[in-house]
Amino acid sequence: MIQKQIIELPVTQKIDIRKLDLSEIEEWVKGQGQPKFRASQIYAWLWEKSATDFESMTNLSKEFRELLDSHFEILPIRIDAVQKSSDGTIKTRFVLHDGNKIESVLIPVPDDNRFTVCVSTQVGCSLSCKFCATGMMKRMRNLSSAEIVDQVVLVNKQSMDHFGHPITNIVYMGMGEPLLNYQATVTSIFHITSPKGLGMSPKRITISTAGIAKMIKKLADDGLKCNLALSLHAADDAKRDEIMPINEQNNLESLMEALQYFYKQTKNRISFEYVALHGVNLSMLDAKNLAKHCRKFPVKVNIIEYNAVEGLPFGRAAMEETDAFGLALRNLDVTVTIRRSRGKDIDAACGQLANKD
Ligand code: SAH
């Protein structure tokens, strides 16, 4: 009997076109014998008009669209579930092309004309801050820059649908640590702010980090134009080591030195996030220690309410405890705002994003 030979055809892997920059698309277009401006047309479809397939790129010929489709793929994120809070906050869970899930939150403040989207940068997180729900998940993978931009585009649509207003602010405060997904974070900001992309002002974007000194300096060297928030939460190393293990390699001295450098190079706005943990970080000594860090560069402190996470041994501070701490800081000449939490009833508040149903 003649055995049939099984010939394994090489599976040609399509390229994720949103991983290419304009010059790389130009290069490919040229190779196909097409005029260079075709690349700009494709680029505009991808980054200005947020196209999710080649079919819809109607100023390109059908043949050329088919050619694109045979070489490339676009891997958009898709809405998986939407939850609305009684306070107007909307949490959306997205499913990624590989089945992983992430969450974004739309926080509307119509009275101020402020519509903020909180975006994720990783599936899960590797930092295990002791008070955070995302920290209890494993880090599965980094998001691509396109997957970060997609969150902004889709939540912007939601904001238009629900409030008749586009989003005005973006905070990188969802799942994950942006500075441990540095390139995708910076590239996503490039597309969000570029006139050839979404054209938003970098002044309306804030990156929040648990504190990686080396990468804060890199942001400065790379000329970032956005605001930067450091999740401080404790004002001395012993305490911070305990609740944020990342502090062991990035102590407060190194972080403050990095922020000083960041301020000197960029003059961008810096803030400290400080979660009010009952009985942990709100003593008068904590206020004094915190005030010392506020004298090194212009900085605003945002005290945020703690959102209790099931299974974690931290409790929300009473309003009086938080207010007393805020007052102590003010008396030490620190600029402070106390932020009330949003979206608690749907686990959409800070540190509650964990892909729960
Ligand atoms: N990894 C980045 C961004 C994500 S967390 C960072 O650490 O900054 C966004 C903010 O929510 C951080 O300040 C984080 O410390 C805070 N946070 C985490 N868990 C929280 C909780 N349960 N309640 C309130 N804030 C929380």
PDB file of N, CA and C in Angstrom, residues 138-230:
ATOM      1  N   LYS A 138      -3.024  37.097  38.687  1.00  0.00           N
ATOM      2  CA  LYS A 138      -1.687  36.985  38.076  1.00  0.00           C
ATOM      3  C   LYS A 138      -1.616  37.936  36.888  1.00  0.00           C
ATOM      4  N   ARG A 139      -0.399  38.354  36.525  1.00  0.00           N
ATOM      5  CA  ARG A 139      -0.276  39.094  35.275  1.00  0.00           C
ATOM      6  C   ARG A 139      -0.266  38.087  34.141  1.00  0.00           C
ATOM      7  N   MET A 140      -1.230  38.193  33.233  1.00  0.00           N
ATOM      8  CA  MET A 140      -1.291  37.236  32.126  1.00  0.00           C
ATOM      9  C   MET A 140      -0.451  37.716  30.955  1.00  0.00           C
ATOM     10  N   ARG A 141      -0.672  38.972  30.574  1.00  0.00           N
ATOM     11  CA  ARG A 141       0.157  39.540  29.500  1.00  0.00           C
ATOM     12  C   ARG A 141      -0.014  41.053  29.435  1.00  0.00           C
ATOM     13  N   ASN A 142       0.898  41.677  28.693  1.00  0.00           N
ATOM     14  CA  ASN A 142       0.785  43.106  28.427  1.00  0.00           C
ATOM     15  C   ASN A 142      -0.259  43.344  27.346  1.00  0.00           C
ATOM     16  N   LEU A 143      -0.901  44.504  27.375  1.00  0.00           N
ATOM     17  CA  LEU A 143      -1.756  44.902  26.261  1.00  0.00           C
ATOM     18  C   LEU A 143      -0.884  45.532  25.177  1.00  0.00           C
ATOM     19  N   SER A 144      -1.343  45.464  23.936  1.00  0.00           N
ATOM     20  CA  SER A 144      -0.664  46.182  22.852  1.00  0.00           C
ATOM     21  C   SER A 144      -1.126  47.636  22.906  1.00  0.00           C
ATOM     22  N   SER A 145      -0.390  48.512  22.241  1.00  0.00           N
ATOM     23  CA  SER A 145      -0.815  49.920  22.237  1.00  0.00           C
ATOM     24  C   SER A 145      -2.206  50.044  21.621  1.00  0.00           C
ATOM     25  N   ALA A 146      -2.483  49.251  20.579  1.00  0.00           N
ATOM     26  CA  ALA A 146      -3.792  49.324  19.920  1.00  0.00           C
ATOM     27  C   ALA A 146      -4.909  48.912  20.888  1.00  0.00           C
ATOM     28  N   GLU A 147      -4.632  47.918  21.744  1.00  0.00           N
ATOM     29  CA  GLU A 147      -5.663  47.484  22.701  1.00  0.00           C
ATOM     30  C   GLU A 147      -5.932  48.566  23.757  1.00  0.00           C
ATOM     31  N   ILE A 148      -4.931  49.377  24.035  1.00  0.00           N
ATOM     32  CA  ILE A 148      -5.149  50.502  24.968  1.00  0.00           C
ATOM     33  C   ILE A 148      -5.955  51.589  24.256  1.00  0.00           C
ATOM     34  N   VAL A 149      -5.581  51.913  23.022  1.00  0.00           N
ATOM     35  CA  VAL A 149      -6.309  52.939  22.259  1.00  0.00           C
ATOM     36  C   VAL A 149      -7.769  52.501  22.048  1.00  0.00           C
ATOM     37  N   ASP A 150      -7.990  51.219  21.759  1.00  0.00           N
ATOM     38  CA  ASP A 150      -9.359  50.717  21.556  1.00  0.00           C
ATOM     39  C   ASP A 150     -10.260  51.008  22.755  1.00  0.00           C
ATOM     40  N   GLN A 151      -9.715  50.893  23.963  1.00  0.00           N
ATOM     41  CA  GLN A 151     -10.521  51.185  25.158  1.00  0.00           C
ATOM     42  C   GLN A 151     -11.006  52.637  25.119  1.00  0.00           C
ATOM     43  N   VAL A 152     -10.099  53.537  24.733  1.00  0.00           N
ATOM     44  CA  VAL A 152     -10.454  54.960  24.673  1.00  0.00           C
ATOM     45  C   VAL A 152     -11.535  55.180  23.612  1.00  0.00           C
ATOM     46  N   VAL A 153     -11.364  54.551  22.448  1.00  0.00           N
ATOM     47  CA  VAL A 153     -12.307  54.731  21.345  1.00  0.00           C
ATOM     48  C   VAL A 153     -13.696  54.205  21.734  1.00  0.00           C
ATOM     49  N   LEU A 154     -13.747  53.010  22.308  1.00  0.00           N
ATOM     50  CA  LEU A 154     -15.045  52.402  22.610  1.00  0.00           C
ATOM     51  C   LEU A 154     -15.732  53.089  23.788  1.00  0.00           C
ATOM     52  N   VAL A 155     -14.951  53.502  24.786  1.00  0.00           N
ATOM     53  CA  VAL A 155     -15.576  54.207  25.918  1.00  0.00           C
ATOM     54  C   VAL A 155     -16.007  55.607  25.477  1.00  0.00           C
ATOM     55  N   ASN A 156     -15.279  56.194  24.534  1.00  0.00           N
ATOM     56  CA  ASN A 156     -15.708  57.482  23.989  1.00  0.00           C
ATOM     57  C   ASN A 156     -17.083  57.353  23.326  1.00  0.00           C
ATOM     58  N   LYS A 157     -17.283  56.256  22.603  1.00  0.00           N
ATOM     59  CA  LYS A 157     -18.601  56.005  21.968  1.00  0.00           C
ATOM     60  C   LYS A 157     -19.682  55.908  23.036  1.00  0.00           C
ATOM     61  N   GLN A 158     -19.357  55.169  24.125  1.00  0.00           N
ATOM     62  CA  GLN A 158     -20.329  55.029  25.214  1.00  0.00           C
ATOM     63  C   GLN A 158     -20.671  56.394  25.796  1.00  0.00           C
ATOM     64  N   SER A 159     -19.643  57.224  25.950  1.00  0.00           N
ATOM     65  CA  SER A 159     -19.851  58.539  26.544  1.00  0.00           C
ATOM     66  C   SER A 159     -20.766  59.373  25.640  1.00  0.00           C
ATOM     67  N   MET A 160     -20.556  59.276  24.339  1.00  0.00           N
ATOM     68  CA  MET A 160     -21.430  59.987  23.387  1.00  0.00           C
ATOM     69  C   MET A 160     -22.862  59.455  23.499  1.00  0.00           C
ATOM     70  N   ASP A 161     -22.996  58.136  23.523  1.00  0.00           N
ATOM     71  CA  ASP A 161     -24.335  57.533  23.562  1.00  0.00           C
ATOM     72  C   ASP A 161     -25.087  57.887  24.834  1.00  0.00           C
ATOM     73  N   HIS A 162     -24.383  57.825  25.981  1.00  0.00           N
ATOM     74  CA  HIS A 162     -25.066  58.016  27.255  1.00  0.00           C
ATOM     75  C   HIS A 162     -25.183  59.476  27.671  1.00  0.00           C
ATOM     76  N   PHE A 163     -24.167  60.251  27.347  1.00  0.00           N
ATOM     77  CA  PHE A 163     -24.128  61.620  27.888  1.00  0.00           C
ATOM     78  C   PHE A 163     -24.069  62.683  26.792  1.00  0.00           C
ATOM     79  N   GLY A 164     -24.006  62.247  25.537  1.00  0.00           N
ATOM     80  CA  GLY A 164     -23.937  63.202  24.430  1.00  0.00           C
ATOM     81  C   GLY A 164     -22.686  64.036  24.474  1.00  0.00           C
ATOM     82  N   HIS A 165     -21.637  63.511  25.073  1.00  0.00           N
ATOM     83  CA  HIS A 165     -20.396  64.267  25.248  1.00  0.00           C
ATOM     84  C   HIS A 165     -19.213  63.324  25.078  1.00  0.00           C
ATOM     85  N   PRO A 166     -18.196  63.763  24.347  1.00  0.00           N
ATOM     86  CA  PRO A 166     -17.017  62.888  24.228  1.00  0.00           C
ATOM     87  C   PRO A 166     -16.227  62.855  25.533  1.00  0.00           C
ATOM     88  N   ILE A 167     -15.348  61.899  25.670  1.00  0.00           N
ATOM     89  CA  ILE A 167     -14.509  61.867  26.871  1.00  0.00           C
ATOM     90  C   ILE A 167     -13.547  63.065  26.856  1.00  0.00           C
ATOM     91  N   THR A 168     -13.242  63.542  28.045  1.00  0.00           N
ATOM     92  CA  THR A 168     -12.379  64.726  28.153  1.00  0.00           C
ATOM     93  C   THR A 168     -11.030  64.393  28.792  1.00  0.00           C
ATOM     94  N   ASN A 169     -10.990  63.323  29.582  1.00  0.00           N
ATOM     95  CA  ASN A 169      -9.755  62.980  30.303  1.00  0.00           C
ATOM     96  C   ASN A 169      -9.495  61.473  30.235  1.00  0.00           C
ATOM     97  N   ILE A 170      -8.222  61.132  30.282  1.00  0.00           N
ATOM     98  CA  ILE A 170      -7.856  59.710  30.294  1.00  0.00           C
ATOM     99  C   ILE A 170      -6.910  59.469  31.460  1.00  0.00           C
ATOM    100  N   VAL A 171      -7.214  58.468  32.275  1.00  0.00           N
ATOM    101  CA  VAL A 171      -6.273  58.100  33.338  1.00  0.00           C
ATOM    102  C   VAL A 171      -5.841  56.645  33.141  1.00  0.00           C
ATOM    103  N   TYR A 172      -4.534  56.433  33.211  1.00  0.00           N
ATOM    104  CA  TYR A 172      -3.991  55.070  33.103  1.00  0.00           C
ATOM    105  C   TYR A 172      -3.986  54.485  34.512  1.00  0.00           C
ATOM    106  N   MET A 173      -5.187  54.171  35.004  1.00  0.00           N
ATOM    107  CA  MET A 173      -5.344  53.712  36.383  1.00  0.00           C
ATOM    108  C   MET A 173      -6.182  52.448  36.456  1.00  0.00           C
ATOM    109  N   GLY A 174      -6.334  51.756  35.343  1.00  0.00           N
ATOM    110  CA  GLY A 174      -7.102  50.511  35.373  1.00  0.00           C
ATOM    111  C   GLY A 174      -6.198  49.363  35.811  1.00  0.00           C
ATOM    112  N   MET A 175      -6.441  48.198  35.227  1.00  0.00           N
ATOM    113  CA  MET A 175      -5.626  47.034  35.605  1.00  0.00           C
ATOM    114  C   MET A 175      -4.202  47.193  35.084  1.00  0.00           C
ATOM    115  N   GLY A 176      -3.253  46.774  35.902  1.00  0.00           N
ATOM    116  CA  GLY A 176      -1.875  46.700  35.426  1.00  0.00           C
ATOM    117  C   GLY A 176      -1.026  47.903  35.778  1.00  0.00           C
ATOM    118  N   GLU A 177       0.270  47.754  35.551  1.00  0.00           N
ATOM    119  CA  GLU A 177       1.228  48.814  35.840  1.00  0.00           C
ATOM    120  C   GLU A 177       1.758  49.372  34.500  1.00  0.00           C
ATOM    121  N   PRO A 178       1.341  50.597  34.155  1.00  0.00           N
ATOM    122  CA  PRO A 178       1.727  51.144  32.840  1.00  0.00           C
ATOM    123  C   PRO A 178       3.233  51.139  32.596  1.00  0.00           C
ATOM    124  N   LEU A 179       4.022  51.404  33.632  1.00  0.00           N
ATOM    125  CA  LEU A 179       5.466  51.512  33.395  1.00  0.00           C
ATOM    126  C   LEU A 179       6.151  50.150  33.279  1.00  0.00           C
ATOM    127  N   LEU A 180       5.401  49.079  33.522  1.00  0.00           N
ATOM    128  CA  LEU A 180       5.936  47.745  33.225  1.00  0.00           C
ATOM    129  C   LEU A 180       5.435  47.273  31.862  1.00  0.00           C
ATOM    130  N   ASN A 181       4.696  48.128  31.193  1.00  0.00           N
ATOM    131  CA  ASN A 181       4.344  47.902  29.785  1.00  0.00           C
ATOM    132  C   ASN A 181       4.648  49.218  29.080  1.00  0.00           C
ATOM    133  N   TYR A 182       5.894  49.604  29.215  1.00  0.00           N
ATOM    134  CA  TYR A 182       6.313  50.962  28.880  1.00  0.00           C
ATOM    135  C   TYR A 182       6.055  51.319  27.414  1.00  0.00           C
ATOM    136  N   GLN A 183       6.548  50.481  26.497  1.00  0.00           N
ATOM    137  CA  GLN A 183       6.482  50.858  25.087  1.00  0.00           C
ATOM    138  C   GLN A 183       5.047  51.000  24.604  1.00  0.00           C
ATOM    139  N   ALA A 184       4.189  50.043  24.974  1.00  0.00           N
ATOM    140  CA  ALA A 184       2.799  50.108  24.523  1.00  0.00           C
ATOM    141  C   ALA A 184       2.094  51.320  25.133  1.00  0.00           C
ATOM    142  N   THR A 185       2.428  51.630  26.384  1.00  0.00           N
ATOM    143  CA  THR A 185       1.820  52.790  27.039  1.00  0.00           C
ATOM    144  C   THR A 185       2.184  54.068  26.290  1.00  0.00           C
ATOM    145  N   VAL A 186       3.472  54.247  26.032  1.00  0.00           N
ATOM    146  CA  VAL A 186       3.926  55.467  25.366  1.00  0.00           C
ATOM    147  C   VAL A 186       3.397  55.524  23.923  1.00  0.00           C
ATOM    148  N   THR A 187       3.389  54.393  23.238  1.00  0.00           N
ATOM    149  CA  THR A 187       2.879  54.381  21.860  1.00  0.00           C
ATOM    150  C   THR A 187       1.376  54.676  21.848  1.00  0.00           C
ATOM    151  N   SER A 188       0.638  54.155  22.829  1.00  0.00           N
ATOM    152  CA  SER A 188      -0.808  54.442  22.866  1.00  0.00           C
ATOM    153  C   SER A 188      -1.030  55.944  23.044  1.00  0.00           C
ATOM    154  N   ILE A 189      -0.210  56.577  23.862  1.00  0.00           N
ATOM    155  CA  ILE A 189      -0.347  58.029  24.074  1.00  0.00           C
ATOM    156  C   ILE A 189       0.000  58.776  22.792  1.00  0.00           C
ATOM    157  N   PHE A 190       0.982  58.263  22.071  1.00  0.00           N
ATOM    158  CA  PHE A 190       1.316  58.856  20.772  1.00  0.00           C
ATOM    159  C   PHE A 190       0.082  58.857  19.863  1.00  0.00           C
ATOM    160  N   HIS A 191      -0.600  57.718  19.761  1.00  0.00           N
ATOM    161  CA  HIS A 191      -1.766  57.641  18.866  1.00  0.00           C
ATOM    162  C   HIS A 191      -2.940  58.466  19.385  1.00  0.00           C
ATOM    163  N   ILE A 192      -3.103  58.518  20.698  1.00  0.00           N
ATOM    164  CA  ILE A 192      -4.236  59.263  21.258  1.00  0.00           C
ATOM    165  C   ILE A 192      -4.039  60.773  21.061  1.00  0.00           C
ATOM    166  N   THR A 193      -2.787  61.219  21.107  1.00  0.00           N
ATOM    167  CA  THR A 193      -2.537  62.664  21.035  1.00  0.00           C
ATOM    168  C   THR A 193      -2.176  63.138  19.619  1.00  0.00           C
ATOM    169  N   SER A 194      -1.771  62.225  18.746  1.00  0.00           N
ATOM    170  CA  SER A 194      -1.332  62.636  17.411  1.00  0.00           C
ATOM    171  C   SER A 194      -2.484  63.256  16.610  1.00  0.00           C
ATOM    172  N   PRO A 195      -2.192  64.325  15.851  1.00  0.00           N
ATOM    173  CA  PRO A 195      -3.210  64.865  14.934  1.00  0.00           C
ATOM    174  C   PRO A 195      -3.614  63.824  13.896  1.00  0.00           C
ATOM    175  N   LYS A 196      -2.737  62.851  13.640  1.00  0.00           N
ATOM    176  CA  LYS A 196      -3.090  61.769  12.715  1.00  0.00           C
ATOM    177  C   LYS A 196      -3.752  60.606  13.450  1.00  0.00           C
ATOM    178  N   GLY A 197      -4.044  60.824  14.726  1.00  0.00           N
ATOM    179  CA  GLY A 197      -4.734  59.799  15.511  1.00  0.00           C
ATOM    180  C   GLY A 197      -6.003  60.419  16.086  1.00  0.00           C
ATOM    181  N   LEU A 198      -6.165  60.338  17.436  1.00  0.00           N
ATOM    182  CA  LEU A 198      -7.394  60.860  18.034  1.00  0.00           C
ATOM    183  C   LEU A 198      -7.292  62.351  18.355  1.00  0.00           C
ATOM    184  N   GLY A 199      -6.080  62.886  18.331  1.00  0.00           N
ATOM    185  CA  GLY A 199      -5.902  64.340  18.463  1.00  0.00           C
ATOM    186  C   GLY A 199      -6.263  64.932  19.813  1.00  0.00           C
ATOM    187  N   MET A 200      -6.141  64.137  20.890  1.00  0.00           N
ATOM    188  CA  MET A 200      -6.450  64.697  22.226  1.00  0.00           C
ATOM    189  C   MET A 200      -5.228  65.377  22.824  1.00  0.00           C
ATOM    190  N   SER A 201      -5.474  66.276  23.769  1.00  0.00           N
ATOM    191  CA  SER A 201      -4.356  66.981  24.390  1.00  0.00           C
ATOM    192  C   SER A 201      -3.685  66.103  25.452  1.00  0.00           C
ATOM    193  N   PRO A 202      -2.349  66.040  25.454  1.00  0.00           N
ATOM    194  CA  PRO A 202      -1.656  65.247  26.480  1.00  0.00           C
ATOM    195  C   PRO A 202      -1.891  65.777  27.891  1.00  0.00           C
ATOM    196  N   LYS A 203      -2.266  67.044  27.981  1.00  0.00           N
ATOM    197  CA  LYS A 203      -2.528  67.640  29.306  1.00  0.00           C
ATOM    198  C   LYS A 203      -3.727  66.978  29.977  1.00  0.00           C
ATOM    199  N   ARG A 204      -4.528  66.264  29.188  1.00  0.00           N
ATOM    200  CA  ARG A 204      -5.723  65.616  29.740  1.00  0.00           C
ATOM    201  C   ARG A 204      -5.512  64.132  30.013  1.00  0.00           C
ATOM    202  N   ILE A 205      -4.242  63.744  29.963  1.00  0.00           N
ATOM    203  CA  ILE A 205      -3.911  62.334  30.193  1.00  0.00           C
ATOM    204  C   ILE A 205      -3.034  62.218  31.434  1.00  0.00           C
ATOM    205  N   THR A 206      -3.342  61.262  32.291  1.00  0.00           N
ATOM    206  CA  THR A 206      -2.509  61.023  33.473  1.00  0.00           C
ATOM    207  C   THR A 206      -2.096  59.557  33.523  1.00  0.00           C
ATOM    208  N   ILE A 207      -0.778  59.342  33.633  1.00  0.00           N
ATOM    209  CA  ILE A 207      -0.286  57.985  33.860  1.00  0.00           C
ATOM    210  C   ILE A 207      -0.135  57.813  35.357  1.00  0.00           C
ATOM    211  N   SER A 208      -0.649  56.715  35.881  1.00  0.00           N
ATOM    212  CA  SER A 208      -0.493  56.435  37.307  1.00  0.00           C
ATOM    213  C   SER A 208       0.458  55.245  37.469  1.00  0.00           C
ATOM    214  N   THR A 209       1.423  55.396  38.365  1.00  0.00           N
ATOM    215  CA  THR A 209       2.383  54.308  38.556  1.00  0.00           C
ATOM    216  C   THR A 209       2.558  53.981  40.035  1.00  0.00           C
ATOM    217  N   ALA A 210       2.802  52.700  40.297  1.00  0.00           N
ATOM    218  CA  ALA A 210       3.117  52.278  41.660  1.00  0.00           C
ATOM    219  C   ALA A 210       4.540  52.713  42.010  1.00  0.00           C
ATOM    220  N   GLY A 211       5.311  53.140  41.002  1.00  0.00           N
ATOM    221  CA  GLY A 211       6.632  53.714  41.292  1.00  0.00           C
ATOM    222  C   GLY A 211       7.797  52.861  40.847  1.00  0.00           C
ATOM    223  N   ILE A 212       8.263  53.108  39.628  1.00  0.00           N
ATOM    224  CA  ILE A 212       9.457  52.437  39.118  1.00  0.00           C
ATOM    225  C   ILE A 212      10.408  53.546  38.674  1.00  0.00           C
ATOM    226  N   ALA A 213      11.394  53.816  39.545  1.00  0.00           N
ATOM    227  CA  ALA A 213      12.213  55.038  39.409  1.00  0.00           C
ATOM    228  C   ALA A 213      12.842  55.152  38.013  1.00  0.00           C
ATOM    229  N   LYS A 214      13.446  54.059  37.570  1.00  0.00           N
ATOM    230  CA  LYS A 214      14.144  54.076  36.280  1.00  0.00           C
ATOM    231  C   LYS A 214      13.206  54.482  35.131  1.00  0.00           C
ATOM    232  N   MET A 215      11.990  53.971  35.177  1.00  0.00           N
ATOM    233  CA  MET A 215      11.051  54.239  34.086  1.00  0.00           C
ATOM    234  C   MET A 215      10.460  55.651  34.178  1.00  0.00           C
ATOM    235  N   ILE A 216      10.369  56.191  35.383  1.00  0.00           N
ATOM    236  CA  ILE A 216       9.903  57.581  35.525  1.00  0.00           C
ATOM    237  C   ILE A 216      10.918  58.507  34.847  1.00  0.00           C
ATOM    238  N   LYS A 217      12.205  58.187  35.051  1.00  0.00           N
ATOM    239  CA  LYS A 217      13.250  58.992  34.399  1.00  0.00           C
ATOM    240  C   LYS A 217      13.199  58.825  32.892  1.00  0.00           C
ATOM    241  N   LYS A 218      12.895  57.619  32.463  1.00  0.00           N
ATOM    242  CA  LYS A 218      12.813  57.372  31.014  1.00  0.00           C
ATOM    243  C   LYS A 218      11.666  58.190  30.398  1.00  0.00           C
ATOM    244  N   LEU A 219      10.540  58.253  31.109  1.00  0.00           N
ATOM    245  CA  LEU A 219       9.423  59.083  30.615  1.00  0.00           C
ATOM    246  C   LEU A 219       9.891  60.515  30.393  1.00  0.00           C
ATOM    247  N   ALA A 220      10.680  61.016  31.358  1.00  0.00           N
ATOM    248  CA  ALA A 220      11.202  62.380  31.250  1.00  0.00           C
ATOM    249  C   ALA A 220      12.123  62.493  30.036  1.00  0.00           C
ATOM    250  N   ASP A 221      13.029  61.537  29.885  1.00  0.00           N
ATOM    251  CA  ASP A 221      13.976  61.584  28.765  1.00  0.00           C
ATOM    252  C   ASP A 221      13.264  61.461  27.420  1.00  0.00           C
ATOM    253  N   ASP A 222      12.156  60.724  27.409  1.00  0.00           N
ATOM    254  CA  ASP A 222      11.416  60.549  26.158  1.00  0.00           C
ATOM    255  C   ASP A 222      10.476  61.722  25.876  1.00  0.00           C
ATOM    256  N   GLY A 223      10.499  62.718  26.755  1.00  0.00           N
ATOM    257  CA  GLY A 223       9.738  63.952  26.499  1.00  0.00           C
ATOM    258  C   GLY A 223       8.240  63.800  26.652  1.00  0.00           C
ATOM    259  N   LEU A 224       7.808  62.960  27.582  1.00  0.00           N
ATOM    260  CA  LEU A 224       6.371  62.782  27.799  1.00  0.00           C
ATOM    261  C   LEU A 224       5.719  64.117  28.169  1.00  0.00           C
ATOM    262  N   LYS A 225       4.507  64.347  27.618  1.00  0.00           N
ATOM    263  CA  LYS A 225       3.816  65.614  27.895  1.00  0.00           C
ATOM    264  C   LYS A 225       2.613  65.436  28.829  1.00  0.00           C
ATOM    265  N   CYS A 226       2.446  64.216  29.350  1.00  0.00           N
ATOM    266  CA  CYS A 226       1.265  63.939  30.177  1.00  0.00           C
ATOM    267  C   CYS A 226       1.551  64.193  31.651  1.00  0.00           C
ATOM    268  N   ASN A 227       0.475  64.176  32.428  1.00  0.00           N
ATOM    269  CA  ASN A 227       0.624  64.273  33.881  1.00  0.00           C
ATOM    270  C   ASN A 227       1.030  62.915  34.434  1.00  0.00           C
ATOM    271  N   LEU A 228       1.650  62.968  35.614  1.00  0.00           N
ATOM    272  CA  LEU A 228       2.107  61.720  36.225  1.00  0.00           C
ATOM    273  C   LEU A 228       1.586  61.647  37.659  1.00  0.00           C
ATOM    274  N   ALA A 229       1.023  60.498  38.021  1.00  0.00           N
ATOM    275  CA  ALA A 229       0.572  60.286  39.405  1.00  0.00           C
ATOM    276  C   ALA A 229       1.395  59.156  40.004  1.00  0.00           C
ATOM    277  N   LEU A 230       1.900  59.377  41.191  1.00  0.00           N
ATOM    278  CA  LEU A 230       2.577  58.292  41.903  1.00  0.00           C
ATOM    279  C   LEU A 230       1.627  57.760  42.974  1.00  0.00           C
TER     280      LEU A 230
END
